[in-house]
Structures are given as structure tokens and as C-alpha cells.
Amino acid sequence: SILVSSAFWQLNKNLKKSLFSLILTSYFLLLIIEYLPLPFPATNLSSKPVFDIIRKDPENKAVLVLPLGFNSGNYALGHSPIGSLQFYQTYFQKPSFRGTVARLPYSTFEYYQNLPIIPYLIDPKREIKSSDLNKTANLEIFKDQLNIKYIIVMEDKYKGPMGQTYEILESILGAKKFYDEGPVKGYI
């Protein structure tokens, strides 16, 4: 700003008043255009009615929001908008099985990649292994080990095909749909 002021001072000394006014006005118009926030991209993070249902549940069970993703700042697992989907936890106020946590060791990511079904929820293009079709083992991991009660699918947040997501939820995990409004589906 000091250099710009100095340049305008020199121009004011050397140019006619009308020409200097035109240059100064043009400069400020360009400055306003440069900082004009149009179009302003925004992410719609408004609450969904399904989150009220989950918040009112007295059980303190985890919520899995799909598409699934994790991020540590150094490593990302999944392709979803990880941070914005994590924000929904402020509405349903339960533990969330996803998110951004700084400086997680890589072994944490390996742990989740080695659980059955989780890799397919992270990347829906993967094929399901026959060893991951054991419904009883999957339910034990999801319900007991990971403490997940609710699964919310945000179809509009997927950056590609959803693959076998619904087949995994309904056939392999035995999840039942309790909410269906537009691109938001709720399973229990």
C-alpha cells in the first residue's frame, strides 16, 4: 500500500487533474472487482430431519455417514468431503465414525482398511470378497466393536458411482431403512 500510495502521489504531480482522477477511479473499480465475492461457492450444511431423530435417541451409539472418509492432514482415506460431512455431528450429537483427526498414525488407517466391508464403503468401486460376506461377523464388528447404530447415506456427496453401497447395507449388514428423503437415506 505504501508503494501504491507513492506511485499515485507521483502521478498526481505529473498528470492533469482529470487524467489522474480517471486513473484513480479505474484503479479502485478494478480493486473492487478483484475482491467481489461473486459467484460465492457455498456448501449447504443445513440440518436434515433424520439428525433430529438420531439426536433424540437416548442410546449413545455411533453414526456412520456415507460416503466414508478419514483424513489426518498427512494421509486421506476415501474421496468424500470429509470435513463437511463431519460437521453434521454438531446436529445429531452422537459419536461419528469418520472425520479429520490430526497426526493419526498410518496404522489407524490400516486398521480400518483391514476390517470387513469398510474398504467397500470407502471406495464403492471395489469388489466384495467372499470372505467379507459373513453377516454375523460383520454385525459383530459394526454393532459391538465399532458401536455403530445409524448409517446415513448422503447420495449427493458421492463423486462417482455408489457401487454396491445399498447391497452392502441391506444384504450383508442387514440394515433396515428408516428414513428416505431425497438424497438422504437413513439405516438402522
mmCIF file with all atom_site columns, N, CA and C in Angstrom, residues 7-28:
data_model
loop_
_atom_site.group_PDB
_atom_site.id
_atom_site.type_symbol
_atom_site.label_atom_id
_atom_site.label_alt_id
_atom_site.label_comp_id
_atom_site.label_asym_id
_atom_site.label_entity_id
_atom_site.label_seq_id
_atom_site.pdbx_PDB_ins_code
_atom_site.Cartn_x
_atom_site.Cartn_y
_atom_site.Cartn_z
_atom_site.occupancy
_atom_site.B_iso_or_equiv
_atom_site.pdbx_formal_charge
_atom_site.auth_seq_id
_atom_site.auth_comp_id
_atom_site.auth_asym_id
_atom_site.auth_atom_id
_atom_site.pdbx_PDB_model_num
ATOM 1  N N  . ALA A 1 7  ? 3.220   5.842  -5.766  1.00 0.00 ? 7  ALA A N  1
ATOM 2  C CA . ALA A 1 7  ? 3.017   5.918  -7.215  1.00 0.00 ? 7  ALA A CA 1
ATOM 3  C C  . ALA A 1 7  ? 1.885   6.889  -7.544  1.00 0.00 ? 7  ALA A C  1
ATOM 4  N N  . PHE A 1 8  ? 0.799   6.841  -6.771  1.00 0.00 ? 8  PHE A N  1
ATOM 5  C CA . PHE A 1 8  ? -0.293  7.783  -7.009  1.00 0.00 ? 8  PHE A CA 1
ATOM 6  C C  . PHE A 1 8  ? 0.135   9.227  -6.714  1.00 0.00 ? 8  PHE A C  1
ATOM 7  N N  . TRP A 1 9  ? 0.965   9.415  -5.738  1.00 0.00 ? 9  TRP A N  1
ATOM 8  C CA . TRP A 1 9  ? 1.460   10.763 -5.422  1.00 0.00 ? 9  TRP A CA 1
ATOM 9  C C  . TRP A 1 9  ? 2.278   11.309 -6.590  1.00 0.00 ? 9  TRP A C  1
ATOM 10 N N  . GLN A 1 10 ? 3.140   10.441 -7.165  1.00 0.00 ? 10 GLN A N  1
ATOM 11 C CA . GLN A 1 10 ? 3.943   10.857 -8.318  1.00 0.00 ? 10 GLN A CA 1
ATOM 12 C C  . GLN A 1 10 ? 3.054   11.145 -9.528  1.00 0.00 ? 10 GLN A C  1
ATOM 13 N N  . LEU A 1 11 ? 2.063   10.295 -9.753  1.00 0.00 ? 11 LEU A N  1
ATOM 14 C CA . LEU A 1 11 ? 1.140   10.516 -10.868 1.00 0.00 ? 11 LEU A CA 1
ATOM 15 C C  . LEU A 1 11 ? 0.361   11.823 -10.687 1.00 0.00 ? 11 LEU A C  1
ATOM 16 N N  . ASN A 1 12 ? -0.027  12.104 -9.473  1.00 0.00 ? 12 ASN A N  1
ATOM 17 C CA . ASN A 1 12 ? -0.774  13.321 -9.186  1.00 0.00 ? 12 ASN A CA 1
ATOM 18 C C  . ASN A 1 12 ? 0.068   14.569 -9.493  1.00 0.00 ? 12 ASN A C  1
ATOM 19 N N  . LYS A 1 13 ? 1.357   14.482 -9.249  1.00 0.00 ? 13 LYS A N  1
ATOM 20 C CA . LYS A 1 13 ? 2.255   15.616 -9.526  1.00 0.00 ? 13 LYS A CA 1
ATOM 21 C C  . LYS A 1 13 ? 2.459   15.828 -11.020 1.00 0.00 ? 13 LYS A C  1
ATOM 22 N N  . ASN A 1 14 ? 2.489   14.720 -11.794 1.00 0.00 ? 14 ASN A N  1
ATOM 23 C CA . ASN A 1 14 ? 2.884   14.795 -13.198 1.00 0.00 ? 14 ASN A CA 1
ATOM 24 C C  . ASN A 1 14 ? 1.727   14.807 -14.201 1.00 0.00 ? 14 ASN A C  1
ATOM 25 N N  . LEU A 1 15 ? 0.525   14.433 -13.790 1.00 0.00 ? 15 LEU A N  1
ATOM 26 C CA . LEU A 1 15 ? -0.592  14.339 -14.726 1.00 0.00 ? 15 LEU A CA 1
ATOM 27 C C  . LEU A 1 15 ? -1.610  15.443 -14.473 1.00 0.00 ? 15 LEU A C  1
ATOM 28 N N  . LYS A 1 16 ? -2.433  15.670 -15.503 1.00 0.00 ? 16 LYS A N  1
ATOM 29 C CA . LYS A 1 16 ? -3.543  16.597 -15.344 1.00 0.00 ? 16 LYS A CA 1
ATOM 30 C C  . LYS A 1 16 ? -4.520  16.026 -14.325 1.00 0.00 ? 16 LYS A C  1
ATOM 31 N N  . LYS A 1 17 ? -5.232  16.896 -13.695 1.00 0.00 ? 17 LYS A N  1
ATOM 32 C CA . LYS A 1 17 ? -6.168  16.509 -12.653 1.00 0.00 ? 17 LYS A CA 1
ATOM 33 C C  . LYS A 1 17 ? -7.226  15.520 -13.170 1.00 0.00 ? 17 LYS A C  1
ATOM 34 N N  . SER A 1 18 ? -7.790  15.763 -14.342 1.00 0.00 ? 18 SER A N  1
ATOM 35 C CA . SER A 1 18 ? -8.838  14.893 -14.887 1.00 0.00 ? 18 SER A CA 1
ATOM 36 C C  . SER A 1 18 ? -8.299  13.510 -15.232 1.00 0.00 ? 18 SER A C  1
ATOM 37 N N  . LEU A 1 19 ? -7.094  13.426 -15.812 1.00 0.00 ? 19 LEU A N  1
ATOM 38 C CA . LEU A 1 19 ? -6.489  12.132 -16.145 1.00 0.00 ? 19 LEU A CA 1
ATOM 39 C C  . LEU A 1 19 ? -6.145  11.359 -14.875 1.00 0.00 ? 19 LEU A C  1
ATOM 40 N N  . PHE A 1 20 ? -5.624  12.061 -13.891 1.00 0.00 ? 20 PHE A N  1
ATOM 41 C CA . PHE A 1 20 ? -5.298  11.415 -12.618 1.00 0.00 ? 20 PHE A CA 1
ATOM 42 C C  . PHE A 1 20 ? -6.569  10.866 -11.963 1.00 0.00 ? 20 PHE A C  1
ATOM 43 N N  . SER A 1 21 ? -7.659  11.620 -11.989 1.00 0.00 ? 21 SER A N  1
ATOM 44 C CA . SER A 1 21 ? -8.932  11.164 -11.405 1.00 0.00 ? 21 SER A CA 1
ATOM 45 C C  . SER A 1 21 ? -9.441  9.918  -12.116 1.00 0.00 ? 21 SER A C  1
ATOM 46 N N  . LEU A 1 22 ? -9.298  9.883  -13.443 1.00 0.00 ? 22 LEU A N  1
ATOM 47 C CA . LEU A 1 22 ? -9.711  8.712  -14.213 1.00 0.00 ? 22 LEU A CA 1
ATOM 48 C C  . LEU A 1 22 ? -8.877  7.487  -13.835 1.00 0.00 ? 22 LEU A C  1
ATOM 49 N N  . ILE A 1 23 ? -7.585  7.624  -13.710 1.00 0.00 ? 23 ILE A N  1
ATOM 50 C CA . ILE A 1 23 ? -6.704  6.512  -13.328 1.00 0.00 ? 23 ILE A CA 1
ATOM 51 C C  . ILE A 1 23 ? -7.033  6.029  -11.919 1.00 0.00 ? 23 ILE A C  1
ATOM 52 N N  . LEU A 1 24 ? -7.219  6.956  -11.002 1.00 0.00 ? 24 LEU A N  1
ATOM 53 C CA . LEU A 1 24 ? -7.526  6.603  -9.617  1.00 0.00 ? 24 LEU A CA 1
ATOM 54 C C  . LEU A 1 24 ? -8.878  5.888  -9.517  1.00 0.00 ? 24 LEU A C  1
ATOM 55 N N  . THR A 1 25 ? -9.874  6.384  -10.213 1.00 0.00 ? 25 THR A N  1
ATOM 56 C CA . THR A 1 25 ? -11.191 5.743  -10.224 1.00 0.00 ? 25 THR A CA 1
ATOM 57 C C  . THR A 1 25 ? -11.110 4.348  -10.838 1.00 0.00 ? 25 THR A C  1
ATOM 58 N N  . SER A 1 26 ? -10.380 4.216  -11.938 1.00 0.00 ? 26 SER A N  1
ATOM 59 C CA . SER A 1 26 ? -10.209 2.903  -12.583 1.00 0.00 ? 26 SER A CA 1
ATOM 60 C C  . SER A 1 26 ? -9.522  1.927  -11.644 1.00 0.00 ? 26 SER A C  1
ATOM 61 N N  . TYR A 1 27 ? -8.508  2.386  -10.948 1.00 0.00 ? 27 TYR A N  1
ATOM 62 C CA . TYR A 1 27 ? -7.783  1.532  -10.010 1.00 0.00 ? 27 TYR A CA 1
ATOM 63 C C  . TYR A 1 27 ? -8.733  0.994  -8.934  1.00 0.00 ? 27 TYR A C  1
ATOM 64 N N  . PHE A 1 28 ? -9.531  1.879  -8.339  1.00 0.00 ? 28 PHE A N  1
ATOM 65 C CA . PHE A 1 28 ? -10.434 1.438  -7.281  1.00 0.00 ? 28 PHE A CA 1
ATOM 66 C C  . PHE A 1 28 ? -11.554 0.547  -7.806  1.00 0.00 ? 28 PHE A C  1
#
